C-alpha positions as YAML, in Angstrom:
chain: A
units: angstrom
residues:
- id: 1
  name: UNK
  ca: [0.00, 0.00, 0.00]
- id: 2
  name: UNK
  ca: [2.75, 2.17, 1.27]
- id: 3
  name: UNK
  ca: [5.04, 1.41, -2.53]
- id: 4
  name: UNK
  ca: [0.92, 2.46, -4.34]
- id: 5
  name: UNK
  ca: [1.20, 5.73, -2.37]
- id: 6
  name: UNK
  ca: [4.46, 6.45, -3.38]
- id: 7
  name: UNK
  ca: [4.18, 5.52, -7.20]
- id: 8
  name: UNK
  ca: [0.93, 8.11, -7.08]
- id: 9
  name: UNK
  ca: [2.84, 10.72, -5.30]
- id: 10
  name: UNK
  ca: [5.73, 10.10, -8.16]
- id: 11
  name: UNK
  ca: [3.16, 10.35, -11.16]
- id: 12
  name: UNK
  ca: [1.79, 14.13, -9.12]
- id: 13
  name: UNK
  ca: [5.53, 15.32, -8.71]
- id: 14
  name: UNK
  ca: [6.06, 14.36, -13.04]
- id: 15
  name: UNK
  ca: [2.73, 16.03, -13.49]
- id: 16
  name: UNK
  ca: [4.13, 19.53, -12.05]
- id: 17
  name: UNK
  ca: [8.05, 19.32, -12.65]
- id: 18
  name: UNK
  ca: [8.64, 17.03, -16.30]
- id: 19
  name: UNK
  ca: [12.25, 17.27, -15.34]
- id: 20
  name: UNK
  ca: [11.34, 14.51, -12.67]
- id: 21
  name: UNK
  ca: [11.02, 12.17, -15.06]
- id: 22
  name: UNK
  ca: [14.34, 11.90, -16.90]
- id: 23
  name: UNK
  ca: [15.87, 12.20, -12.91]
- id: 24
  name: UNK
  ca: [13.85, 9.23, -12.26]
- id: 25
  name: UNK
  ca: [14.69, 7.23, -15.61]
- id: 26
  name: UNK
  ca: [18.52, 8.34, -15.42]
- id: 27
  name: UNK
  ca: [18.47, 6.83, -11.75]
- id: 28
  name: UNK
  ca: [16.36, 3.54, -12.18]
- id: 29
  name: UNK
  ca: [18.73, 2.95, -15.01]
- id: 30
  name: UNK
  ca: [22.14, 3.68, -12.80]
- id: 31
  name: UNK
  ca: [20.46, 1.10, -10.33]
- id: 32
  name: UNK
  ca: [19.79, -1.76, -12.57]
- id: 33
  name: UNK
  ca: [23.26, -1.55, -14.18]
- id: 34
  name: UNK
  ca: [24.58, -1.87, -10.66]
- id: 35
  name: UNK
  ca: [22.38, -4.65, -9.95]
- id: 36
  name: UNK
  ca: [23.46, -6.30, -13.45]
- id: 37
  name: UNK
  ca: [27.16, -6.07, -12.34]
- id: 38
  name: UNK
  ca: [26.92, -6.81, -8.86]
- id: 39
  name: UNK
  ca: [25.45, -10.31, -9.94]
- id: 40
  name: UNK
  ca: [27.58, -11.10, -12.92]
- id: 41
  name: UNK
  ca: [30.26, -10.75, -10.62]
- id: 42
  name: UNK
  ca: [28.98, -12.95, -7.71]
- id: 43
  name: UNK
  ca: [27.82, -15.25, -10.44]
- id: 44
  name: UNK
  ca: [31.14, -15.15, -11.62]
- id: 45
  name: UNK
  ca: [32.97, -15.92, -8.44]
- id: 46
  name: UNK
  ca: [31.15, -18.32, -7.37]
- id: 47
  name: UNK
  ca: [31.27, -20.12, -10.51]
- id: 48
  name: UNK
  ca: [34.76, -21.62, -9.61]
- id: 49
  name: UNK
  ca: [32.83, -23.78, -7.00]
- id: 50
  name: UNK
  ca: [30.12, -25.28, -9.26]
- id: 51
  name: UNK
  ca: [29.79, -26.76, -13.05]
- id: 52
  name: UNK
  ca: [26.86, -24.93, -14.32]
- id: 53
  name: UNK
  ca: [26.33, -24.60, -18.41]
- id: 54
  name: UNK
  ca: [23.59, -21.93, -17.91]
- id: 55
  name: UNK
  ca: [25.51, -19.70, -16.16]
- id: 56
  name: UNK
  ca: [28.52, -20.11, -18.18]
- id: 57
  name: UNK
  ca: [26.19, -19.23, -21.32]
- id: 58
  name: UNK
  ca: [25.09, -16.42, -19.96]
- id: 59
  name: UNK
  ca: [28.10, -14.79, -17.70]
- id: 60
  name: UNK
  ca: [30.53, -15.49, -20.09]
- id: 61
  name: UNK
  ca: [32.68, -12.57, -19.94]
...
């Protein structure tokens, strides 16, 4: 309920300042890619310990 609140609070703030949104874009994007390399790198290191052809497909470099 709390996470509805705050989406609908987010949509008001775009409504009266547009330059939200690219702030809120630019910063969702910055977080995934962090995410993205954070677990490519666990992945990656832990990979020594286990066999596994799907992660070797896919975390290849």
């Amino acid at each position: 309920m709390l996470i509805g609140f705050m989406i609908i609070l987010a949509g008001i703030l775009i409504a009266v300042f547009p330059q939200l949104l690219s702030l809120i874009v630019a910063l969702f994007l910055i977080i995934i890619g962090s995410w993205v390399v954070i677990v490519s790198y666990y992945y990656k290191k832990i990979s020594k310990h286990f066999e596994n052809p799907f992660l070797d497909f896919f975390v290849r470099f």
